[in-house]
Coordinates of C-alpha atoms in Angstrom, one line a residue:
M433 CA -25.5 -1.4 24.5
Q434 CA -24.7 -0.3 20.9
S435 CA -25.7 -2.5 17.9
S436 CA -23.5 -4.6 15.8
R437 CA -23.9 -2.2 12.9
F438 CA -22.8 0.7 15.1
W439 CA -19.5 -1.1 16.1
Q440 CA -19.0 -2.4 12.5
T441 CA -19.2 1.2 11.2
T442 CA -17.2 2.7 14.1
T443 CA -14.5 0.1 13.6
A444 CA -14.4 0.7 9.8
V445 CA -14.1 4.5 10.4
G446 CA -11.3 3.9 13.0
L447 CA -9.4 1.7 10.6
F448 CA -9.8 4.3 7.8
I449 CA -8.5 7.2 9.9
G450 CA -5.8 5.1 11.5
Y451 CA -4.3 3.8 8.3
S452 CA -4.5 7.3 6.8
G453 CA -2.5 8.5 9.7
Y454 CA 0.2 5.9 9.0
Y455 CA 0.9 7.7 5.8
L456 CA 1.8 10.9 7.6
C457 CA 4.8 9.1 8.9
R458 CA 5.5 7.5 5.5
S459 CA 4.9 10.0 2.8
N460 CA 6.9 12.6 4.7
L461 CA 10.2 11.1 3.5
A462 CA 9.2 11.5 -0.2
V463 CA 8.1 15.1 0.5
A464 CA 11.3 16.0 2.4
T465 CA 13.7 14.2 -0.1
P466 CA 14.4 17.3 -2.3
L467 CA 15.2 19.3 0.9
I468 CA 17.4 16.6 2.3
I469 CA 19.3 16.3 -1.0
Q470 CA 19.9 20.0 -1.0
E471 CA 21.1 20.1 2.6
F472 CA 23.3 17.0 2.5
G473 CA 24.3 16.8 -1.2
D474 CA 27.9 17.7 -0.4
Q475 CA 28.0 14.7 2.0
G476 CA 27.1 12.3 -0.8
I477 CA 23.3 12.1 -0.2
D478 CA 22.0 12.4 -3.8
K479 CA 19.1 10.7 -5.6
E480 CA 21.0 7.4 -5.7
M481 CA 21.7 7.4 -1.9
M482 CA 18.1 8.4 -1.1
G483 CA 17.0 5.5 -3.3
K484 CA 19.2 3.2 -1.3
I485 CA 17.8 4.5 2.0
A486 CA 14.2 4.1 0.7
S487 CA 15.0 0.6 -0.7
A488 CA 16.4 -0.5 2.6
G489 CA 13.2 0.6 4.2
V490 CA 11.1 -1.3 1.7
I491 CA 13.2 -4.5 2.4
A492 CA 12.3 -4.0 6.1
Y493 CA 8.7 -3.5 5.1
A494 CA 8.6 -6.6 3.0
I495 CA 10.1 -8.8 5.8
G496 CA 7.9 -7.1 8.4
K497 CA 4.8 -7.8 6.3
V498 CA 5.4 -11.6 6.4
I499 CA 6.3 -11.7 10.1
N500 CA 3.6 -9.4 11.2
G501 CA 1.0 -11.2 9.1
L502 CA 1.8 -14.3 11.0
I503 CA 1.6 -12.4 14.3
G504 CA -1.7 -10.8 13.3
D505 CA -3.3 -14.2 12.8
A506 CA -1.9 -15.3 16.1
I507 CA -2.7 -12.4 18.5
G508 CA -5.4 -10.4 16.7
G509 CA -5.5 -7.5 14.3
K510 CA -6.1 -4.6 16.8
R511 CA -3.0 -5.2 18.8
V512 CA -0.6 -5.1 15.8
F513 CA -2.5 -2.2 14.2
L514 CA -2.0 0.0 17.3
L515 CA 1.5 -1.2 18.1
G516 CA 2.6 -0.2 14.6
M517 CA 1.3 3.3 15.0
I518 CA 3.1 4.0 18.3
A519 CA 6.4 2.5 17.1
S520 CA 6.2 4.6 13.8
V521 CA 5.8 7.7 15.9
L522 CA 9.1 6.9 17.7
A523 CA 10.9 6.1 14.4
T524 CA 9.7 9.4 12.8
I525 CA 11.0 11.4 15.7
L526 CA 14.3 9.6 15.5
F527 CA 14.7 10.5 11.8
G528 CA 13.9 14.1 12.5
L529 CA 16.7 14.2 15.1
G530 CA 19.2 12.7 12.7
G531 CA 21.7 14.4 10.5
G532 CA 23.5 11.8 8.4
V533 CA 23.4 8.6 6.4
L534 CA 23.6 6.2 9.3
V535 CA 20.8 7.7 11.3
F536 CA 18.6 8.0 8.2
F537 CA 19.2 4.3 7.3
V538 CA 18.4 3.1 10.9
A539 CA 15.3 5.3 11.3
V540 CA 13.8 4.4 7.9
I541 CA 14.4 0.7 8.4
F542 CA 12.8 0.8 11.8
N543 CA 9.9 2.9 10.6
R544 CA 9.1 0.7 7.6
A545 CA 9.4 -2.5 9.7
V546 CA 6.8 -1.3 12.2
Q547 CA 4.6 0.3 9.6
S548 CA 4.2 -3.1 8.1
M549 CA 1.9 -4.0 11.0
G550 CA -0.8 -1.6 9.9
W551 CA -2.3 -3.2 6.8
G552 CA -2.3 -6.8 8.0
G553 CA -4.0 -5.7 11.2
L554 CA -6.6 -3.8 9.1
V555 CA -7.4 -6.7 6.9
K556 CA -7.6 -9.2 9.8
I557 CA -10.1 -7.0 11.6
T558 CA -12.1 -6.4 8.4
A559 CA -12.3 -10.1 7.6
H560 CA -14.0 -10.6 10.9
W561 CA -16.4 -7.8 10.7
F562 CA -17.7 -8.1 7.1
S563 CA -19.2 -10.8 4.9
Y564 CA -17.1 -12.0 2.0
R565 CA -19.9 -10.8 -0.3
N566 CA -18.9 -7.3 0.4
Y567 CA -15.1 -7.6 0.5
G568 CA -14.6 -5.7 -2.8
K569 CA -16.8 -2.8 -1.7
V570 CA -15.5 -2.6 1.9
M571 CA -11.8 -3.0 0.9
G572 CA -12.3 -0.5 -1.9
L573 CA -13.5 2.0 0.7
L574 CA -10.8 1.2 3.2
S575 CA -8.1 1.2 0.5
L576 CA -8.9 4.8 0.0
S577 CA -7.3 5.4 3.4
Y578 CA -3.7 5.1 2.2
L579 CA -4.5 7.4 -0.7
F580 CA -6.3 9.8 1.5
G581 CA -3.4 9.8 3.9
D582 CA -0.9 10.2 1.1
I583 CA -2.9 13.2 -0.3
V584 CA -3.2 14.9 3.1
A585 CA 0.4 14.3 3.9
K586 CA 1.7 15.7 0.6
L587 CA -0.7 18.7 0.6
W588 CA -0.3 19.6 4.2
L589 CA 3.5 18.9 4.5
G590 CA 4.0 20.7 1.1
Q591 CA 2.2 23.7 2.5
L592 CA 4.3 23.6 5.6
I593 CA 7.4 23.8 3.4
R594 CA 6.0 26.8 1.7
W595 CA 5.5 28.4 5.1
G596 CA 9.2 27.9 5.8
L597 CA 9.3 24.8 8.1
T598 CA 12.4 22.7 7.9
W599 CA 12.3 19.0 6.9
Q600 CA 13.0 18.2 10.6
E601 CA 9.9 20.0 11.7
L602 CA 7.9 18.2 9.1
F603 CA 8.8 14.9 10.8
F604 CA 7.9 16.1 14.3
V605 CA 4.5 17.4 13.1
A606 CA 3.8 14.1 11.4
G607 CA 4.7 12.0 14.4
G608 CA 2.7 14.1 16.8
T609 CA -0.4 13.8 14.6
L610 CA -0.1 10.1 14.3
F611 CA 0.1 9.7 18.1
L612 CA -3.3 11.5 18.5
I613 CA -4.8 9.3 15.9
A614 CA -3.6 6.2 17.7
L615 CA -5.5 7.4 20.9
F616 CA -8.7 7.6 18.9
C617 CA -8.2 4.2 17.4
L618 CA -7.7 2.7 20.8
W619 CA -11.3 3.4 21.5
A620 CA -12.9 3.1 18.0
V621 CA -11.5 -0.1 16.6
K622 CA -12.8 -3.5 17.9
N623 CA -11.1 -6.7 17.1
D624 CA -14.1 -8.8 16.1
P625 CA -17.9 -9.0 16.5
E626 CA -17.7 -12.1 18.7
S627 CA -15.7 -10.2 21.4
M628 CA -18.6 -7.7 21.5
G629 CA -21.3 -10.4 21.8
F630 CA -22.4 -10.4 18.2
D631 CA -22.5 -13.2 15.5
A632 CA -19.5 -13.9 13.3
S633 CA -19.5 -12.7 9.7
E634 CA -20.1 -14.9 6.6
V635 CA -17.0 -16.6 5.2
N636 CA -16.1 -17.2 1.6
P637 CA -16.8 -20.9 0.7
N638 CA -14.0 -20.8 -1.9
S639 CA -11.4 -19.8 0.7
L640 CA -8.3 -22.0 0.6
L641 CA -8.5 -22.4 4.4
K642 CA -11.9 -23.9 5.2
D643 CA -13.4 -22.1 8.2
D644 CA -15.4 -24.9 9.8
S645 CA -15.0 -23.4 13.3
N646 CA -14.7 -19.9 14.5
E647 CA -12.7 -21.1 17.5
K648 CA -10.1 -23.4 15.9
K649 CA -7.1 -21.6 14.5
A650 CA -5.1 -23.0 11.5
S651 CA -1.5 -23.9 12.2
L652 CA 1.3 -22.0 10.5
G653 CA 2.3 -25.2 8.7
E654 CA -1.2 -25.8 7.4
I655 CA -1.5 -22.2 6.2
L656 CA 1.8 -22.2 4.4
R657 CA 1.4 -25.6 2.8
T658 CA -2.1 -24.6 1.5
Y659 CA -0.9 -21.4 0.0
F660 CA 2.3 -22.5 -1.7
S661 CA 0.6 -25.5 -3.3
S662 CA -2.0 -23.3 -4.9
L663 CA -1.5 -21.9 -8.4
S664 CA -3.9 -19.0 -7.7
F665 CA -1.7 -17.9 -4.7
I666 CA 1.5 -18.1 -6.7
L667 CA 0.1 -16.0 -9.5
L668 CA -1.2 -13.5 -6.8
L669 CA 2.4 -13.2 -5.6
I670 CA 3.7 -12.5 -9.1
M671 CA 1.1 -9.8 -9.7
S672 CA 1.9 -8.3 -6.3
F673 CA 5.6 -8.1 -7.2
G674 CA 4.9 -6.2 -10.4
L675 CA 2.2 -3.8 -9.3
T676 CA 3.9 -2.9 -6.0
A677 CA 7.1 -2.2 -7.9
I678 CA 5.3 0.4 -10.0
R679 CA 3.4 1.8 -7.0
E680 CA 6.5 2.2 -4.8
A681 CA 8.5 3.9 -7.6
F682 CA 5.8 6.5 -8.1
N683 CA 5.1 6.9 -4.4
F684 CA 8.7 7.8 -3.6
W685 CA 10.0 9.4 -6.8
L686 CA 7.1 11.4 -8.1
P687 CA 7.7 14.6 -6.2
T688 CA 11.4 14.6 -7.2
Y689 CA 10.4 13.8 -10.8
L690 CA 8.0 16.7 -11.0
F691 CA 10.6 19.0 -9.3
E692 CA 13.2 18.2 -12.0
V693 CA 11.1 17.6 -15.1
A694 CA 8.1 19.8 -14.7
D695 CA 10.2 22.6 -13.2
L696 CA 8.1 23.0 -10.1
S697 CA 9.2 24.2 -6.7
E698 CA 9.8 21.7 -3.9
G699 CA 6.5 22.6 -2.3
A700 CA 4.5 22.7 -5.5
A701 CA 6.0 19.4 -6.7
S702 CA 4.8 17.8 -3.4
Q703 CA 1.3 19.2 -3.7
F704 CA 0.8 18.4 -7.5
S705 CA 2.0 14.9 -6.9
S706 CA -1.2 14.4 -4.9
L707 CA -3.0 14.2 -8.2
Y708 CA -1.7 10.7 -8.6
P709 CA -3.5 9.4 -5.4
V710 CA -6.6 11.5 -6.2
F711 CA -7.1 9.7 -9.4
G712 CA -6.2 6.5 -7.6
M713 CA -9.1 7.0 -5.2
I714 CA -11.5 7.1 -8.2
S715 CA -9.8 3.9 -9.5
I716 CA -10.2 2.1 -6.2
L717 CA -13.8 2.9 -5.7
A718 CA -14.7 2.0 -9.3
A719 CA -12.7 -1.3 -9.2
G720 CA -14.1 -2.4 -5.8
F721 CA -17.8 -2.0 -6.8
L722 CA -17.3 -3.4 -10.3
S723 CA -15.5 -6.5 -9.0
D724 CA -18.3 -7.4 -6.5
S725 CA -21.2 -6.6 -8.8
A726 CA -20.6 -6.7 -12.6
L727 CA -17.7 -9.1 -12.5
R728 CA -18.9 -11.2 -9.5
G729 CA -15.5 -11.5 -7.9
K730 CA -13.4 -12.0 -11.1
R731 CA -10.9 -9.3 -10.1
S732 CA -8.0 -10.3 -12.4
I733 CA -9.9 -8.9 -15.4
L734 CA -9.6 -5.4 -14.0
I735 CA -5.9 -6.0 -13.2
L736 CA -5.4 -6.9 -16.9
L737 CA -7.4 -4.0 -18.1
G738 CA -5.3 -1.6 -16.0
C739 CA -1.9 -3.0 -16.9
V740 CA -2.2 -3.0 -20.7
P741 CA -2.9 0.7 -21.1
M742 CA -0.6 1.6 -18.2
T743 CA 2.3 0.0 -20.2
F744 CA 1.7 2.5 -23.0
V745 CA 1.5 5.4 -20.6
L746 CA 4.9 4.5 -19.2
I747 CA 6.3 4.3 -22.7
L748 CA 5.1 7.8 -23.3
M749 CA 6.7 9.0 -20.0
A750 CA 9.9 7.4 -21.3
A751 CA 9.8 9.7 -24.3
D752 CA 11.1 12.5 -22.1
L753 CA 8.3 14.9 -22.8
K754 CA 8.8 18.4 -21.4
G755 CA 6.6 21.0 -19.9
Q756 CA 4.5 21.2 -16.7
I757 CA 1.1 19.8 -18.0
V758 CA 2.1 16.6 -19.7
P759 CA 4.0 15.0 -16.8
L760 CA 1.1 15.8 -14.5
I761 CA -1.5 14.3 -16.9
L762 CA 0.6 11.1 -17.4
S763 CA 1.4 10.5 -13.8
S764 CA -2.4 11.1 -13.0
L765 CA -3.2 8.4 -15.6
I766 CA -0.8 6.0 -13.8
G767 CA -2.8 6.5 -10.6
L768 CA -6.0 5.9 -12.4
L769 CA -4.9 2.7 -14.0
L770 CA -2.7 1.3 -11.2
L771 CA -4.2 1.8 -7.8
G772 CA -7.6 0.2 -8.2
P773 CA -6.1 -3.1 -9.5
Y774 CA -3.3 -2.9 -6.9
S775 CA -5.8 -2.6 -4.1
F776 CA -7.2 -6.1 -4.8
L777 CA -3.9 -7.9 -4.2
A778 CA -3.4 -7.4 -0.4
G779 CA -7.1 -6.7 0.0
A780 CA -10.1 -8.5 -1.4
M781 CA -8.1 -11.2 -3.3
S782 CA -6.1 -12.1 -0.2
M783 CA -9.2 -12.2 1.9
D784 CA -11.0 -14.3 -0.7
L785 CA -8.2 -16.9 -0.5
G786 CA -7.3 -16.6 3.2
G787 CA -10.7 -16.2 4.8
R788 CA -10.9 -15.4 8.6
K789 CA -8.3 -18.1 9.5
G790 CA -5.5 -17.0 7.3
S791 CA -6.2 -13.5 5.9
A792 CA -3.4 -11.7 7.8
T793 CA -0.9 -14.3 6.7
A794 CA -2.1 -14.1 3.1
V795 CA -1.7 -10.3 3.2
G796 CA 1.7 -10.6 4.8
L797 CA 3.0 -13.0 2.1
V798 CA 1.4 -11.1 -0.8
D799 CA 2.6 -7.7 0.4
G800 CA 6.0 -9.1 1.4
V801 CA 6.7 -10.4 -2.0
G802 CA 5.2 -7.2 -3.5
Y803 CA 7.6 -5.0 -1.6
L804 CA 10.6 -7.0 -2.7
G805 CA 9.5 -5.7 -6.1
G806 CA 9.1 -2.3 -4.5
T807 CA 12.7 -2.5 -3.1
L808 CA 14.1 -3.2 -6.6
S809 CA 12.1 -0.5 -8.3
V810 CA 12.8 2.3 -5.8
W811 CA 16.6 1.7 -5.9
L812 CA 16.7 1.0 -9.7
T813 CA 14.5 4.1 -10.5
G814 CA 16.8 6.3 -8.5
R815 CA 20.0 4.9 -10.0
L816 CA 18.7 5.1 -13.6
A817 CA 17.4 8.6 -13.1
Q818 CA 20.7 9.7 -11.6
Y819 CA 23.0 8.3 -14.3
N820 CA 20.8 7.6 -17.4
G821 CA 17.8 10.0 -17.0
W822 CA 14.2 9.4 -16.2
N823 CA 13.4 7.9 -19.6
S824 CA 15.5 4.8 -18.8
A825 CA 13.6 4.3 -15.5
F826 CA 10.2 4.5 -17.2
W827 CA 11.2 1.9 -19.9
V828 CA 12.1 -0.6 -17.1
L829 CA 8.8 0.1 -15.3
A830 CA 6.9 -0.4 -18.6
V831 CA 8.5 -3.9 -19.0
I832 CA 7.5 -4.8 -15.5
T833 CA 3.9 -3.7 -16.1
A834 CA 3.7 -5.8 -19.3
L835 CA 4.9 -8.9 -17.5
T836 CA 2.3 -8.3 -14.8
A837 CA -0.4 -8.1 -17.4
I838 CA 0.6 -11.6 -18.6
A839 CA 0.3 -13.0 -15.1
A840 CA -3.1 -11.4 -14.7
G841 CA -4.3 -13.0 -18.0
I842 CA -3.0 -16.4 -16.8
F843 CA -4.8 -16.0 -13.4
Y844 CA -8.1 -15.3 -15.2
W845 CA -7.7 -18.1 -17.7
T846 CA -6.7 -20.8 -15.2
Q847 CA -8.6 -19.7 -12.0
E848 CA -11.5 -17.3 -12.4
R849 CA -12.8 -18.4 -15.8
Q850 CA -13.3 -21.9 -14.4
K851 CA -15.5 -20.6 -11.6
E852 CA -17.8 -18.3 -13.8
E853 CA -20.8 -20.7 -13.4
M854 CA -20.4 -20.9 -9.6
Q855 CA -23.1 -18.8 -7.9
V856 CA -21.1 -17.8 -4.8
Y857 CA -21.8 -14.1 -5.3

């Protein structure tokens, strides 16, 4: 029989590879968007329409986050994690077979709805396998999965475009790859240590849901009442709305922005847009280790320190600077300042508040509200870029970032500052 450490490591590796695979069937739409606009532009599919399609998907993702978070706490993380993968494969194939607005809308909505199962399942499993003392480090490493998946998708699919593959073939390749990854995760990922005959992990004593028993599950009413009567959770929702809005705008529109402003080809724009998540990986690793060690769990400080300079970077992007180098530098800085702080919201901070009993629900609510912000930003960015230019879009994103910085400051002052003398780390 293998040791607890073996299955803890194997499960973490499976979660990393699995969630990276999710992004093959998610980032492919951003990569293919310039090609789709070129092919269907005479049918009314322009940047505004693609923004509407993407926003509809984000709405489905937000709703799915809440619903699947509740389901994850009820039936277990592994089931929702794997189910989301298989359903996303089917949705991706459906999009590749489509050829018009209606099919695109249906496929994207279906895909994003089922993709919302992935992260909640990952967090639920992680909360069971690891001590709260290591949440920042572990979630920092696991949060690299969505950046790694985004990088691989954009580099690989961008290269396939250069080799002459159509956008339809990109979707078929992505779906087939995710199916193979799901088979690996079926073996590698284990739901919790107790099911393997090992002891349960150490739970955070400051969790909103006190975990007095590993067997008793909290009711839905108890979870929701506890969360929505907590100022810390409300502020977490506000920060999630703002940072997810910025993240989704850059995730979807960056290849198109570089194609138009930096005068890059479609394939090169896709590949160079991977600089944004590369710098985000550095941000996530640094933020995760700093929050657990130097800051002893006071994660809102890093959110504040990221949002303030990011506001000024977005103002610079709104200045409509030309050339190939400057847009690449500024978008890379956004990745560095944004993605580390963002990773806390539906990661370590949700796990801190939700513990083992309510972590999936906390993640679902935090991400659900966040992706409402993402819905607004993806649509509004596309509309402003289409009719007013990219500078208008970046001004709006700068305002959102500044307001998020204020929420982070309030969170620190009212919540984390009061706990500085508590020796729970």
